[in-house]
Amino acid sequence: MTVHPAALGCVRGRGVIDHASRHAGQQRLIKLDLRDFFPGIRASRIHALFHSLGYPTRVARYLTGLTTHCSPPRILRTLPSGEFDSPEQRMRTLRRAMSVCNRHLPQGAPSSPALANLCAYRLDLRLAGAALECGARYSRYVDDLSFSGPFDAAHGRRILAMIDDIVRDEGFEPNWRTAAVVGAGTAQRLAGLTINRHPNLPRDEYDRLRAVLTNCLRHGPTSQDKDRHGDFIADAAAQ
């Protein structure tokens, strides 16, 4: 099993620039993320994945135990309790509690992104196919879904409905609170880059980084290590 070509996050040889470039210069951009992406991938799904890769049942069970976990009680204590502002908030909290109580992919583990990308293969396959039928482009950067193309607002709403159906059918949950439909007349930002014409740093970020580098030349790198990273040069190079 391989990772789908539309999955551009946490895959060797693919990255943010590829994700942003795929949607640069498009008339309209749709972006949203998946709610509780890693906690939402349960141990049963990981076990089925290992089994489909040819591992014997016992080995698949051991590998599942090594790559999933249950959140400790202190995490549950951070969830809201008591009165809720709305039934929707109550349901979100209950779903969150259920996801962390059951064994799931831990966020931050080096194995989680690779396993999540494999589990999301059918999701990527269906969304990429649906986008192609709509004359749109699709990519996923970890839990961020992006669509773009020369479609109007009405067509965009139909695409959103299609996304909702496919995402839920594949066992994930769209986070509509983060969803945005952005036209070419406003700043289209994706993965921290402005993509109206081509991937580029936003102007304010570019000016900030330029000022930092100028001060490094004038006063030395340590003068700009305000967050005390220790290796400021490596941190600046990453930016």
Tab-separated table of C-alpha atoms in Angstrom:
chain	number	residue	atom	x	y	z
A	1	MET	CA	0.000	0.000	0.000
A	2	THR	CA	1.282	3.465	-0.877
A	3	VAL	CA	0.341	6.965	0.187
A	4	HIS	CA	-1.995	8.716	-2.246
A	5	PRO	CA	-0.351	11.399	-4.452
A	6	ALA	CA	-2.734	13.996	-2.982
A	7	ALA	CA	-1.260	13.464	0.513
A	8	LEU	CA	1.538	16.027	0.744
A	9	GLY	CA	2.234	16.231	4.482
A	10	CYS	CA	4.761	14.054	6.342
A	11	VAL	CA	5.755	12.239	3.145
A	12	ARG	CA	9.390	12.155	2.031
A	13	GLY	CA	9.914	14.306	-1.054
A	14	ARG	CA	6.653	16.226	-0.567
A	15	GLY	CA	5.980	19.304	1.509
A	16	VAL	CA	4.359	22.671	2.074
A	17	ILE	CA	5.565	24.125	-1.232
A	18	ASP	CA	3.981	21.252	-3.166
A	19	HIS	CA	0.743	21.718	-1.239
A	20	ALA	CA	0.660	25.467	-1.886
A	21	SER	CA	1.808	25.230	-5.518
A	22	ARG	CA	-1.048	22.910	-6.426
A	23	HIS	CA	-3.564	25.647	-5.626
A	24	ALA	CA	-1.646	28.780	-6.672
A	25	GLY	CA	-3.281	31.208	-9.079
A	26	GLN	CA	-6.757	29.672	-8.858
A	27	GLN	CA	-10.009	31.613	-8.970
A	28	ARG	CA	-11.328	30.162	-5.728
A	29	LEU	CA	-9.833	28.258	-2.786
A	30	ILE	CA	-11.707	26.023	-0.335
A	31	LYS	CA	-9.913	24.945	2.825
A	32	LEU	CA	-10.907	23.169	6.015
A	33	ASP	CA	-9.424	20.682	8.441
A	34	LEU	CA	-10.422	17.354	9.938
A	35	ARG	CA	-11.491	17.409	13.578
A	36	ASP	CA	-9.371	15.275	15.947
A	37	PHE	CA	-7.517	13.705	13.025
A	38	PHE	CA	-5.106	11.496	15.018
A	39	PRO	CA	-7.375	10.708	18.018
A	40	GLY	CA	-10.147	9.878	15.541
A	41	ILE	CA	-8.139	7.001	14.042
A	42	ARG	CA	-8.920	4.129	16.411
A	43	ALA	CA	-6.835	1.059	17.155
A	44	SER	CA	-9.301	-1.152	15.255
A	45	ARG	CA	-8.547	0.803	12.101
A	46	ILE	CA	-4.795	0.497	12.624
A	47	HIS	CA	-5.123	-3.247	13.248
A	48	ALA	CA	-7.091	-3.622	10.003
A	49	LEU	CA	-4.392	-1.639	8.189
A	50	PHE	CA	-1.576	-3.889	9.423
A	51	HIS	CA	-3.639	-6.959	8.586
A	52	SER	CA	-4.246	-5.659	5.043
A	53	LEU	CA	-0.488	-5.179	4.667
A	54	GLY	CA	-0.030	-8.926	5.181
A	55	TYR	CA	0.958	-9.137	8.848
A	56	PRO	CA	-0.345	-12.163	10.788
A	57	THR	CA	-3.131	-11.388	13.243
A	58	ARG	CA	-0.898	-11.669	16.308
A	59	VAL	CA	1.821	-9.448	14.802
A	60	ALA	CA	-0.802	-6.913	13.699
A	61	ARG	CA	-2.118	-6.854	17.274
A	62	TYR	CA	1.349	-6.236	18.728
A	63	LEU	CA	2.114	-3.500	16.189
A	64	THR	CA	-1.227	-1.871	16.947
A	65	GLY	CA	-0.394	-1.880	20.648
A	66	LEU	CA	2.964	-0.250	19.968
A	67	THR	CA	1.578	2.531	17.768
A	68	THR	CA	-1.641	3.467	19.607
A	69	HIS	CA	-2.436	4.590	23.146
A	70	CYS	CA	-5.181	5.744	25.505
A	71	SER	CA	-5.000	9.303	26.765
A	72	PRO	CA	-4.241	9.568	30.514
A	73	PRO	CA	-6.981	10.722	32.935
A	74	ARG	CA	-5.447	14.204	33.199
A	75	ILE	CA	-6.424	14.799	29.550
A	76	LEU	CA	-10.033	13.900	30.296
A	77	ARG	CA	-10.037	16.377	33.188
A	78	THR	CA	-9.287	19.201	30.731
A	79	LEU	CA	-12.522	18.589	28.800
A	80	PRO	CA	-15.484	20.890	29.557
A	81	SER	CA	-18.055	19.539	32.005
A	82	GLY	CA	-21.324	20.684	33.516
A	83	GLU	CA	-23.542	23.043	31.546
A	84	PHE	CA	-23.004	23.420	27.798
A	85	ASP	CA	-23.834	26.412	25.628
A	86	SER	CA	-25.574	24.255	23.021
A	87	PRO	CA	-26.413	20.617	22.196
A	88	GLU	CA	-23.740	20.781	19.485
A	89	GLN	CA	-21.063	21.673	22.053
A	90	ARG	CA	-22.203	18.814	24.277
A	91	MET	CA	-21.983	16.338	21.372
A	92	ARG	CA	-18.526	17.611	20.396
A	93	THR	CA	-17.320	17.142	23.964
A	94	LEU	CA	-18.754	13.628	24.166
A	95	ARG	CA	-17.128	12.670	20.855
A	96	ARG	CA	-13.830	14.098	22.055
A	97	ALA	CA	-14.052	12.138	25.321
A	98	MET	CA	-14.840	8.904	23.462
A	99	SER	CA	-11.948	9.400	21.049
A	100	VAL	CA	-9.337	9.900	23.774
A	101	CYS	CA	-10.699	7.100	26.009
A	102	ASN	CA	-10.271	4.491	23.265
A	103	ARG	CA	-6.875	3.491	21.887
A	104	HIS	CA	-5.945	5.798	19.029
A	105	LEU	CA	-2.979	7.255	17.161
A	106	PRO	CA	-1.064	9.563	19.518
A	107	GLN	CA	-0.379	13.034	18.205
A	108	GLY	CA	3.368	13.691	18.132
A	109	ALA	CA	4.505	10.088	17.732
A	110	PRO	CA	6.806	9.678	14.689
A	111	SER	CA	4.762	6.701	13.473
A	112	SER	CA	1.379	8.457	13.574
A	113	PRO	CA	1.589	10.609	10.394
A	114	ALA	CA	2.703	7.665	8.237
A	115	LEU	CA	-0.055	5.410	9.558
A	116	ALA	CA	-2.650	8.185	9.291
A	117	ASN	CA	-1.715	8.818	5.657
A	118	LEU	CA	-2.216	5.128	4.882
A	119	CYS	CA	-5.555	5.075	6.719
A	120	ALA	CA	-6.663	8.137	4.736
A	121	TYR	CA	-5.857	6.573	1.348
A	122	ARG	CA	-9.511	5.917	0.452
A	123	LEU	CA	-10.447	9.402	1.647
A	124	ASP	CA	-7.808	10.940	-0.635
A	125	LEU	CA	-8.791	8.659	-3.515
A	126	ARG	CA	-12.451	9.641	-3.343
A	127	LEU	CA	-11.874	13.351	-2.752
A	128	ALA	CA	-9.309	13.542	-5.574
A	129	GLY	CA	-11.713	11.753	-7.924
A	130	ALA	CA	-14.630	13.977	-6.938
A	131	ALA	CA	-12.493	17.101	-7.359
A	132	LEU	CA	-11.465	15.947	-10.831
A	133	GLU	CA	-15.123	15.471	-11.788
A	134	CYS	CA	-15.818	19.030	-10.598
A	135	GLY	CA	-12.871	20.522	-12.491
A	136	ALA	CA	-11.092	21.278	-9.208
A	137	ARG	CA	-7.741	20.431	-7.617
A	138	TYR	CA	-7.350	18.633	-4.306
A	139	SER	CA	-4.578	18.010	-1.800
A	140	ARG	CA	-4.285	17.122	1.877
A	141	TYR	CA	-1.527	18.298	4.216
A	142	VAL	CA	-1.901	16.047	7.281
A	143	ASP	CA	-5.374	17.124	8.501
A	144	ASP	CA	-5.804	20.158	6.219
A	145	LEU	CA	-7.952	19.639	3.109
A	146	SER	CA	-7.670	22.073	0.196
A	147	PHE	CA	-9.623	22.400	-3.048
A	148	SER	CA	-9.251	25.043	-5.738
A	149	GLY	CA	-10.372	25.801	-9.248
A	150	PRO	CA	-12.258	28.125	-11.606
A	151	PHE	CA	-15.658	27.655	-9.970
A	152	ASP	CA	-18.233	30.174	-8.763
A	153	ALA	CA	-19.783	30.437	-5.301
A	154	ALA	CA	-22.729	28.158	-6.140
A	155	HIS	CA	-20.396	25.469	-7.471
A	156	GLY	CA	-18.280	25.920	-4.347
A	157	ARG	CA	-21.290	25.155	-2.129
A	158	ARG	CA	-21.921	21.938	-4.052
A	159	ILE	CA	-18.282	20.965	-3.567
A	160	LEU	CA	-18.611	21.622	0.184
A	161	ALA	CA	-21.640	19.304	0.370
A	162	MET	CA	-19.697	16.646	-1.536
A	163	ILE	CA	-16.738	17.011	0.853
A	164	ASP	CA	-19.007	16.575	3.875
A	165	ASP	CA	-20.565	13.372	2.504
A	166	ILE	CA	-17.244	11.746	1.564
A	167	VAL	CA	-15.350	12.743	4.714
A	168	ARG	CA	-18.051	11.398	7.038
A	169	ASP	CA	-18.509	8.255	4.953
A	170	GLU	CA	-14.780	7.520	5.357
A	171	GLY	CA	-14.958	7.757	9.140
A	172	PHE	CA	-13.548	11.257	9.620
A	173	GLU	CA	-15.230	14.462	10.767
A	174	PRO	CA	-14.918	17.810	8.962
A	175	ASN	CA	-14.295	20.834	11.150
A	176	TRP	CA	-16.590	23.370	9.525
A	177	ARG	CA	-15.646	26.043	12.063
A	178	THR	CA	-12.301	26.355	10.260
A	179	ALA	CA	-13.713	26.149	6.729
A	180	ALA	CA	-13.184	29.070	4.350
A	181	VAL	CA	-13.964	29.811	0.708
A	182	VAL	CA	-11.566	32.475	-0.577
A	183	GLY	CA	-11.805	34.227	-3.933
A	184	ALA	CA	-8.939	35.573	-6.005
A	185	GLY	CA	-9.835	39.142	-5.019
A	186	THR	CA	-8.637	38.624	-1.445
A	187	ALA	CA	-5.443	37.183	0.026
A	188	GLN	CA	-5.511	33.417	-0.442
A	189	ARG	CA	-3.363	31.891	2.298
A	190	LEU	CA	-2.494	28.236	2.546
A	191	ALA	CA	-0.001	26.618	4.943
A	192	GLY	CA	1.325	30.050	5.904
A	193	LEU	CA	1.937	31.135	2.299
A	194	THR	CA	0.117	33.559	0.020
A	195	ILE	CA	-0.843	31.741	-3.195
A	196	ASN	CA	-2.818	34.260	-5.280
A	197	ARG	CA	-0.228	34.101	-8.081
A	198	HIS	CA	2.499	31.799	-6.780
A	199	PRO	CA	3.532	30.562	-3.313
A	200	ASN	CA	5.123	33.400	-1.404
A	201	LEU	CA	5.559	34.600	2.146
A	202	PRO	CA	2.902	37.095	3.289
A	203	ARG	CA	4.289	40.626	3.134
A	204	ASP	CA	4.277	41.153	6.906
A	205	GLU	CA	6.148	37.873	7.462
A	206	TYR	CA	8.645	38.739	4.728
A	207	ASP	CA	9.308	42.173	6.272
A	208	ARG	CA	9.732	40.650	9.748
A	209	LEU	CA	12.206	38.032	8.528
A	210	ARG	CA	14.132	40.617	6.519
A	211	ALA	CA	14.452	42.844	9.602
A	212	VAL	CA	15.707	39.909	11.687
A	213	LEU	CA	18.361	39.009	9.110
A	214	THR	CA	19.449	42.653	8.792
A	215	ASN	CA	19.876	42.894	12.565
A	216	CYS	CA	21.852	39.638	12.522
A	217	LEU	CA	24.334	41.217	10.106
A	218	ARG	CA	24.587	44.383	12.188
A	219	HIS	CA	24.582	43.003	15.723
A	220	GLY	CA	25.199	39.256	15.429
A	221	PRO	CA	22.789	36.279	15.526
A	222	THR	CA	22.618	36.091	19.319
A	223	SER	CA	21.051	39.569	19.441
A	224	GLN	CA	17.957	38.172	17.689
A	225	ASP	CA	17.637	34.977	19.737
A	226	LYS	CA	14.877	36.485	21.862
A	227	ASP	CA	13.139	33.149	22.415
A	228	ARG	CA	16.455	31.552	23.451
A	229	HIS	CA	16.343	28.712	20.916
A	230	GLY	CA	20.045	28.087	21.450
A	231	ASP	CA	20.768	27.485	17.774
A	232	PHE	CA	19.241	30.628	16.290
A	233	ILE	CA	20.967	30.214	12.911
A	234	ALA	CA	19.345	26.801	12.373
A	235	ASP	CA	15.979	28.184	13.493
A	236	ALA	CA	16.252	31.147	11.095
A	237	ALA	CA	17.262	28.822	8.240
A	238	ALA	CA	14.148	26.731	8.867
A	239	GLN	CA	12.018	29.856	8.600
